[in-house]
Amino acid sequence: MNSRHAKSDARLVRAYLAGDPKAFRKLYQRYERPLFAFLLRLVRERESAEDLFQQTWMKVISGLKNYEERGTFSSWLFGIAYHGCVDHARKASRNVKDDLKSGQGLDCLPGDASGPEEQMIQREKLQWLYRAIDQLPSEQREVLLMRLNGEIPFREIAEIMQCPLNTVLGRMHYAVQSLKRMIPHESWEEKSHVLS
Amino acid sequence: MSCPEIKKTHLFLSGELNSRQAKKFRKHVKACPFCRDEANFLKMAKKTIRNTADIPDETIRRHILHEAGRRITGQRTFGIQTLPWFRTLAWGMPALAAMIVAFLVLHPAGYNPSVNEDLMEWRDELFIETYNLSAEMDDLFSNRWVTVSTQDENESFWLDDLSLLSGEFNSIRNQIQNLFENMAGI
Ligand SMILES: [Zn+2]
């Protein structure tokens, strides 16, 4: 669904390169929250997430001139962020998954929920979900977050992670299966209507 | 305890099935509790995650924007631009309204699953449409134009417009959902 932004992203990139700093700001605003949430969930530590966030944008700024509109901007952006995380984990020569406490970065607040009650429900849900996501094996977590935060199409996730589409879909499905086991059923079963 | 088509649920939701595959999948999902369950869960997860308000430290934003500005030369343009999402919304709203009207006209007496297969399919499509549009709305809010400190005032103008539209949109969406729930006897 991220394709809904793809054209306007490309327009903003061109406007920025033509000398309009406001275009860049719009691009930044569009991806600030999803990208940061993605990084925070992957490295689960605020300081590293902020470092990686800044690094990612610096690479974007210096790479934009050579950026051919081959894929979508969002895939490119999340791809850079993802590879940054991989490097980060390697440099730290440890598995981030084992090293960091689950549930870190939970100081986050739910965004634009309407009333205080709704806000509390959303906050609770968010905490459940984040705790559960933190328990996932890293490849599953990466796919899930790229999809949910970045809305990157699976075919592009497969390219970023350099593995077959079917593997990516398998990881996504296993992630969902595990999360469903970890999250209380009533928090999502009832009110969700997607197809029925 | 699963379904061999389950991976298609993901491709369907990410819009990566072609129209023929999508049509076939929609038929399948009506009869398949596993795929439906998978889709419902993802909808909840996505909605919850998109609601995160966490942002990096303000100094980082300033640094990035400063760096971006430093890299380019040339004339700076200021002026109201038509935002892309606004355009989407501009067609989305009337389209949605038209669908509701058409629905009421076509089907004032209620809902009979045995005679109207097409309607079922159409209902599903409408649900996906409203779901997509609601995702657009979430997106509008997550852009948070209000937090931008800027020397010109265009952005705050757009924000006012936006909050009006969102109220309108949500009320339409609720009406549609109530309509369906009443019909289906939920
Ligand atoms: Zn199925």
PDB file of C-alpha atoms in Angstrom, chain A:
ATOM      1  CA  MET A   1       0.000   0.000   0.000  1.00  0.00           C
ATOM      2  CA  ASN A   2       2.986   2.184   0.255  1.00  0.00           C
ATOM      3  CA  SER A   3       2.741   2.716  -3.452  1.00  0.00           C
ATOM      4  CA  ARG A   4       0.215   5.407  -2.594  1.00  0.00           C
ATOM      5  CA  HIS A   5       3.183   7.519  -1.519  1.00  0.00           C
ATOM      6  CA  ALA A   6       5.593   6.385  -4.165  1.00  0.00           C
ATOM      7  CA  LYS A   7       4.743   8.999  -6.778  1.00  0.00           C
ATOM      8  CA  SER A   8       4.618  11.887  -4.379  1.00  0.00           C
ATOM      9  CA  ASP A   9       7.850  10.725  -2.762  1.00  0.00           C
ATOM     10  CA  ALA A  10       9.541  10.805  -6.136  1.00  0.00           C
ATOM     11  CA  ARG A  11       8.138  14.279  -6.730  1.00  0.00           C
ATOM     12  CA  LEU A  12       9.464  15.479  -3.395  1.00  0.00           C
ATOM     13  CA  VAL A  13      12.889  14.037  -4.148  1.00  0.00           C
ATOM     14  CA  ARG A  14      12.999  15.867  -7.461  1.00  0.00           C
ATOM     15  CA  ALA A  15      11.790  19.107  -5.867  1.00  0.00           C
ATOM     16  CA  TYR A  16      14.448  18.851  -3.200  1.00  0.00           C
ATOM     17  CA  LEU A  17      17.197  18.210  -5.710  1.00  0.00           C
ATOM     18  CA  ALA A  18      15.938  21.188  -7.676  1.00  0.00           C
ATOM     19  CA  GLY A  19      16.623  23.330  -4.621  1.00  0.00           C
ATOM     20  CA  ASP A  20      13.517  23.215  -2.450  1.00  0.00           C
ATOM     21  CA  PRO A  21      14.404  22.381   1.177  1.00  0.00           C
ATOM     22  CA  LYS A  22      10.721  22.248   2.100  1.00  0.00           C
ATOM     23  CA  ALA A  23      10.299  19.212  -0.101  1.00  0.00           C
ATOM     24  CA  PHE A  24      12.883  17.388   1.920  1.00  0.00           C
ATOM     25  CA  ARG A  25      11.181  18.381   5.127  1.00  0.00           C
ATOM     26  CA  LYS A  26       7.941  16.859   3.915  1.00  0.00           C
ATOM     27  CA  LEU A  27       9.710  13.679   2.990  1.00  0.00           C
ATOM     28  CA  TYR A  28      11.318  13.618   6.390  1.00  0.00           C
ATOM     29  CA  GLN A  29       8.067  14.218   8.211  1.00  0.00           C
ATOM     30  CA  ARG A  30       6.366  11.482   6.290  1.00  0.00           C
ATOM     31  CA  TYR A  31       8.887   8.892   7.425  1.00  0.00           C
ATOM     32  CA  GLU A  32      10.095  10.214  10.749  1.00  0.00           C
ATOM     33  CA  ARG A  33       7.798   8.179  12.941  1.00  0.00           C
ATOM     34  CA  PRO A  34       7.573   4.922  10.981  1.00  0.00           C
ATOM     35  CA  LEU A  35      11.333   4.827  10.443  1.00  0.00           C
ATOM     36  CA  PHE A  36      12.161   5.598  14.038  1.00  0.00           C
ATOM     37  CA  ALA A  37       9.647   3.054  15.318  1.00  0.00           C
ATOM     38  CA  PHE A  38      11.199   0.494  12.977  1.00  0.00           C
ATOM     39  CA  LEU A  39      14.723   1.155  14.248  1.00  0.00           C
ATOM     40  CA  LEU A  40      13.682   1.304  17.877  1.00  0.00           C
ATOM     41  CA  ARG A  41      11.978  -2.063  17.590  1.00  0.00           C
ATOM     42  CA  LEU A  42      14.946  -3.597  15.818  1.00  0.00           C
ATOM     43  CA  VAL A  43      17.726  -2.431  18.125  1.00  0.00           C
ATOM     44  CA  ARG A  44      15.519  -1.927  21.182  1.00  0.00           C
ATOM     45  CA  GLU A  45      17.628   0.779  22.606  1.00  0.00           C
ATOM     46  CA  ARG A  46      16.889   4.424  22.183  1.00  0.00           C
ATOM     47  CA  GLU A  47      20.384   5.775  21.828  1.00  0.00           C
ATOM     48  CA  SER A  48      21.399   3.296  19.142  1.00  0.00           C
ATOM     49  CA  ALA A  49      18.095   3.807  17.373  1.00  0.00           C
ATOM     50  CA  GLU A  50      18.711   7.556  17.297  1.00  0.00           C
ATOM     51  CA  ASP A  51      22.246   7.057  15.973  1.00  0.00           C
ATOM     52  CA  LEU A  52      21.033   4.736  13.267  1.00  0.00           C
ATOM     53  CA  PHE A  53      18.175   7.071  12.443  1.00  0.00           C
ATOM     54  CA  GLN A  54      20.562   9.960  11.904  1.00  0.00           C
ATOM     55  CA  GLN A  55      23.022   7.822   9.948  1.00  0.00           C
ATOM     56  CA  THR A  56      20.237   6.625   7.695  1.00  0.00           C
ATOM     57  CA  TRP A  57      19.137  10.134   6.819  1.00  0.00           C
ATOM     58  CA  MET A  58      22.714  11.273   6.271  1.00  0.00           C
ATOM     59  CA  LYS A  59      23.131   8.445   3.773  1.00  0.00           C
ATOM     60  CA  VAL A  60      19.880   9.422   2.156  1.00  0.00           C
ATOM     61  CA  ILE A  61      20.973  13.039   1.813  1.00  0.00           C
ATOM     62  CA  SER A  62      24.304  12.161   0.285  1.00  0.00           C
ATOM     63  CA  GLY A  63      22.851   9.402  -1.878  1.00  0.00           C
ATOM     64  CA  LEU A  64      19.836  11.219  -3.248  1.00  0.00           C
ATOM     65  CA  LYS A  65      21.697  12.680  -6.185  1.00  0.00           C
ATOM     66  CA  ASN A  66      22.592   9.222  -7.418  1.00  0.00           C
ATOM     67  CA  TYR A  67      19.330   7.702  -6.386  1.00  0.00           C
ATOM     68  CA  GLU A  68      17.639   6.464  -9.489  1.00  0.00           C
ATOM     69  CA  GLU A  69      13.974   5.940  -9.079  1.00  0.00           C
ATOM     70  CA  ARG A  70      14.487   2.247  -9.437  1.00  0.00           C
ATOM     71  CA  GLY A  71      12.408   1.115  -6.510  1.00  0.00           C
ATOM     72  CA  THR A  72      10.278   3.235  -4.248  1.00  0.00           C
ATOM     73  CA  PHE A  73      11.848   5.805  -1.974  1.00  0.00           C
ATOM     74  CA  SER A  74      10.463   4.043   1.093  1.00  0.00           C
ATOM     75  CA  SER A  75      12.085   0.730   0.158  1.00  0.00           C
ATOM     76  CA  TRP A  76      15.350   2.502  -0.387  1.00  0.00           C
ATOM     77  CA  LEU A  77      15.076   4.335   2.942  1.00  0.00           C
ATOM     78  CA  PHE A  78      14.117   1.260   4.952  1.00  0.00           C
ATOM     79  CA  GLY A  79      16.734  -0.766   3.121  1.00  0.00           C
ATOM     80  CA  ILE A  80      19.443   1.651   4.239  1.00  0.00           C
ATOM     81  CA  ALA A  81      18.096   1.560   7.782  1.00  0.00           C
ATOM     82  CA  TYR A  82      17.912  -2.223   7.763  1.00  0.00           C
ATOM     83  CA  HIS A  83      21.499  -2.615   6.561  1.00  0.00           C
ATOM     84  CA  GLY A  84      22.563  -0.065   9.162  1.00  0.00           C
ATOM     85  CA  CYS A  85      21.034  -2.286  11.826  1.00  0.00           C
ATOM     86  CA  VAL A  86      22.766  -5.357  10.456  1.00  0.00           C
ATOM     87  CA  ASP A  87      26.119  -3.538  10.545  1.00  0.00           C
ATOM     88  CA  HIS A  88      25.376  -2.223  13.985  1.00  0.00           C
ATOM     89  CA  ALA A  89      24.725  -5.704  15.325  1.00  0.00           C
ATOM     90  CA  ARG A  90      27.858  -7.031  13.641  1.00  0.00           C
ATOM     91  CA  LYS A  91      30.079  -4.224  14.932  1.00  0.00           C
ATOM     92  CA  ALA A  92      28.811  -4.734  18.418  1.00  0.00           C
ATOM     93  CA  SER A  93      29.712  -8.378  17.754  1.00  0.00           C
ATOM     94  CA  ARG A  94      26.791  -9.602  19.658  1.00  0.00           C
ATOM     95  CA  ASN A  95      23.275 -10.538  18.961  1.00  0.00           C
ATOM     96  CA  VAL A  96      21.059  -7.599  19.868  1.00  0.00           C
ATOM     97  CA  LYS A  97      18.282 -10.037  20.515  1.00  0.00           C
ATOM     98  CA  ASP A  98      19.978 -11.712  23.445  1.00  0.00           C
ATOM     99  CA  ASP A  99      21.579  -8.684  24.852  1.00  0.00           C
ATOM    100  CA  LEU A 100      18.877  -6.160  25.380  1.00  0.00           C
ATOM    101  CA  LYS A 101      16.021  -6.256  27.737  1.00  0.00           C
ATOM    102  CA  SER A 102      12.711  -6.938  26.186  1.00  0.00           C
ATOM    103  CA  GLY A 103      10.277  -4.082  26.386  1.00  0.00           C
ATOM    104  CA  GLN A 104      12.802  -1.285  26.214  1.00  0.00           C
ATOM    105  CA  GLY A 105      11.658   1.847  24.515  1.00  0.00           C
ATOM    106  CA  LEU A 106       8.202   1.333  25.894  1.00  0.00           C
ATOM    107  CA  ASP A 107       8.130   4.888  27.064  1.00  0.00           C
ATOM    108  CA  CYS A 108       6.409   5.528  23.776  1.00  0.00           C
ATOM    109  CA  LEU A 109       2.936   6.929  23.858  1.00  0.00           C
ATOM    110  CA  PRO A 110       0.123   6.059  21.569  1.00  0.00           C
ATOM    111  CA  GLY A 111      -0.354   8.823  19.051  1.00  0.00           C
ATOM    112  CA  ASP A 112      -3.689  10.271  18.071  1.00  0.00           C
ATOM    113  CA  ALA A 113      -6.154   8.159  19.969  1.00  0.00           C
ATOM    114  CA  SER A 114      -9.306  10.093  20.727  1.00  0.00           C
ATOM    115  CA  GLY A 115     -10.331   9.983  24.409  1.00  0.00           C
ATOM    116  CA  PRO A 116      -8.318   9.082  27.514  1.00  0.00           C
ATOM    117  CA  GLU A 117     -10.041   5.681  27.669  1.00  0.00           C
ATOM    118  CA  GLU A 118      -9.303   4.879  24.057  1.00  0.00           C
ATOM    119  CA  GLN A 119      -5.770   6.104  24.650  1.00  0.00           C
ATOM    120  CA  MET A 120      -5.344   3.691  27.522  1.00  0.00           C
ATOM    121  CA  ILE A 121      -6.608   0.775  25.466  1.00  0.00           C
ATOM    122  CA  GLN A 122      -4.289   1.692  22.629  1.00  0.00           C
ATOM    123  CA  ARG A 123      -1.375   2.026  24.991  1.00  0.00           C
ATOM    124  CA  GLU A 124      -2.055  -1.355  26.492  1.00  0.00           C
ATOM    125  CA  LYS A 125      -2.306  -2.914  23.072  1.00  0.00           C
ATOM    126  CA  LEU A 126       0.900  -1.279  21.977  1.00  0.00           C
ATOM    127  CA  GLN A 127       2.727  -2.648  24.993  1.00  0.00           C
ATOM    128  CA  TRP A 128       1.430  -6.144  24.444  1.00  0.00           C
ATOM    129  CA  LEU A 129       2.364  -5.999  20.834  1.00  0.00           C
ATOM    130  CA  TYR A 130       5.845  -4.609  21.406  1.00  0.00           C
ATOM    131  CA  ARG A 131       6.609  -7.132  24.096  1.00  0.00           C
ATOM    132  CA  ALA A 132       5.512  -9.914  21.806  1.00  0.00           C
ATOM    133  CA  ILE A 133       7.451  -8.522  18.837  1.00  0.00           C
ATOM    134  CA  ASP A 134      10.578  -8.362  20.987  1.00  0.00           C
ATOM    135  CA  GLN A 135      10.333 -12.114  21.538  1.00  0.00           C
ATOM    136  CA  LEU A 136      10.409 -12.933  17.837  1.00  0.00           C
ATOM    137  CA  PRO A 137      13.513 -14.291  16.099  1.00  0.00           C
ATOM    138  CA  SER A 138      15.270 -11.379  14.413  1.00  0.00           C
ATOM    139  CA  GLU A 139      14.518 -12.362  10.775  1.00  0.00           C
ATOM    140  CA  GLN A 140      10.830 -12.582  11.558  1.00  0.00           C
ATOM    141  CA  ARG A 141      10.887  -9.321  13.425  1.00  0.00           C
ATOM    142  CA  GLU A 142      12.676  -7.584  10.558  1.00  0.00           C
ATOM    143  CA  VAL A 143      10.140  -8.707   7.982  1.00  0.00           C
ATOM    144  CA  LEU A 144       7.183  -7.872  10.186  1.00  0.00           C
ATOM    145  CA  LEU A 145       8.452  -4.386  11.019  1.00  0.00           C
ATOM    146  CA  MET A 146       9.450  -3.565   7.474  1.00  0.00           C
ATOM    147  CA  ARG A 147       5.940  -4.461   6.446  1.00  0.00           C
ATOM    148  CA  LEU A 148       4.015  -2.813   9.284  1.00  0.00           C
ATOM    149  CA  ASN A 149       6.148   0.280   9.850  1.00  0.00           C
ATOM    150  CA  GLY A 150       7.492   0.808   6.379  1.00  0.00           C
ATOM    151  CA  GLU A 151       4.654  -0.721   4.393  1.00  0.00           C
ATOM    152  CA  ILE A 152       7.290  -2.133   2.098  1.00  0.00           C
ATOM    153  CA  PRO A 153       5.904  -4.639  -0.416  1.00  0.00           C
ATOM    154  CA  PHE A 154       7.060  -8.202   0.195  1.00  0.00           C
ATOM    155  CA  ARG A 155       8.811  -8.390  -3.143  1.00  0.00           C
ATOM    156  CA  GLU A 156      10.934  -5.410  -2.158  1.00  0.00           C
ATOM    157  CA  ILE A 157      11.556  -6.803   1.313  1.00  0.00           C
ATOM    158  CA  ALA A 158      12.854  -9.926  -0.411  1.00  0.00           C
ATOM    159  CA  GLU A 159      15.242  -7.777  -2.437  1.00  0.00           C
ATOM    160  CA  ILE A 160      16.434  -5.857   0.607  1.00  0.00           C
ATOM    161  CA  MET A 161      17.012  -9.032   2.604  1.00  0.00           C
ATOM    162  CA  GLN A 162      18.346 -10.870  -0.425  1.00  0.00           C
ATOM    163  CA  CYS A 163      16.229 -13.944  -0.025  1.00  0.00           C
ATOM    164  CA  PRO A 164      13.369 -15.564  -1.937  1.00  0.00           C
ATOM    165  CA  LEU A 165       9.883 -14.075  -1.711  1.00  0.00           C
ATOM    166  CA  ASN A 166       8.567 -17.313  -0.301  1.00  0.00           C
ATOM    167  CA  THR A 167      11.024 -17.162   2.577  1.00  0.00           C
ATOM    168  CA  VAL A 168       9.925 -13.625   3.402  1.00  0.00           C
ATOM    169  CA  LEU A 169       6.272 -14.666   3.357  1.00  0.00           C
ATOM    170  CA  GLY A 170       7.064 -17.639   5.543  1.00  0.00           C
ATOM    171  CA  ARG A 171       8.787 -15.404   8.092  1.00  0.00           C
ATOM    172  CA  MET A 172       5.838 -13.058   8.092  1.00  0.00           C
ATOM    173  CA  HIS A 173       3.399 -15.883   8.647  1.00  0.00           C
ATOM    174  CA  TYR A 174       5.445 -17.431  11.449  1.00  0.00           C
ATOM    175  CA  ALA A 175       5.755 -14.018  13.071  1.00  0.00           C
ATOM    176  CA  VAL A 176       1.986 -13.592  13.023  1.00  0.00           C
ATOM    177  CA  GLN A 177       1.471 -17.116  14.378  1.00  0.00           C
ATOM    178  CA  SER A 178       3.824 -16.465  17.290  1.00  0.00           C
ATOM    179  CA  LEU A 179       2.332 -13.067  18.055  1.00  0.00           C
ATOM    180  CA  LYS A 180      -1.166 -14.499  18.082  1.00  0.00           C
ATOM    181  CA  ARG A 181      -0.083 -17.030  20.670  1.00  0.00           C
ATOM    182  CA  MET A 182       1.467 -14.322  22.835  1.00  0.00           C
ATOM    183  CA  ILE A 183      -1.234 -11.692  22.642  1.00  0.00           C
ATOM    184  CA  PRO A 184      -4.582 -12.095  24.399  1.00  0.00           C
ATOM    185  CA  HIS A 185      -7.077 -13.086  21.782  1.00  0.00           C
ATOM    186  CA  GLU A 186      -9.833 -10.687  22.818  1.00  0.00           C
ATOM    187  CA  SER A 187      -7.600  -7.704  22.100  1.00  0.00           C
ATOM    188  CA  TRP A 188      -7.838  -8.275  18.372  1.00  0.00           C
ATOM    189  CA  GLU A 189     -10.441 -10.897  17.624  1.00  0.00           C
ATOM    190  CA  GLU A 190     -13.629  -8.967  18.163  1.00  0.00           C
ATOM    191  CA  LYS A 191     -13.758  -5.624  16.521  1.00  0.00           C
ATOM    192  CA  SER A 192     -11.505  -6.222  13.583  1.00  0.00           C
ATOM    193  CA  HIS A 193     -13.243  -6.339  10.262  1.00  0.00           C
ATOM    194  CA  VAL A 194     -11.061  -6.567   7.279  1.00  0.00           C
ATOM    195  CA  LEU A 195     -12.878  -8.950   5.094  1.00  0.00           C
ATOM    196  CA  SER A 196     -15.909 -10.047   6.998  1.00  0.00           C
TER     197      SER A 196
END
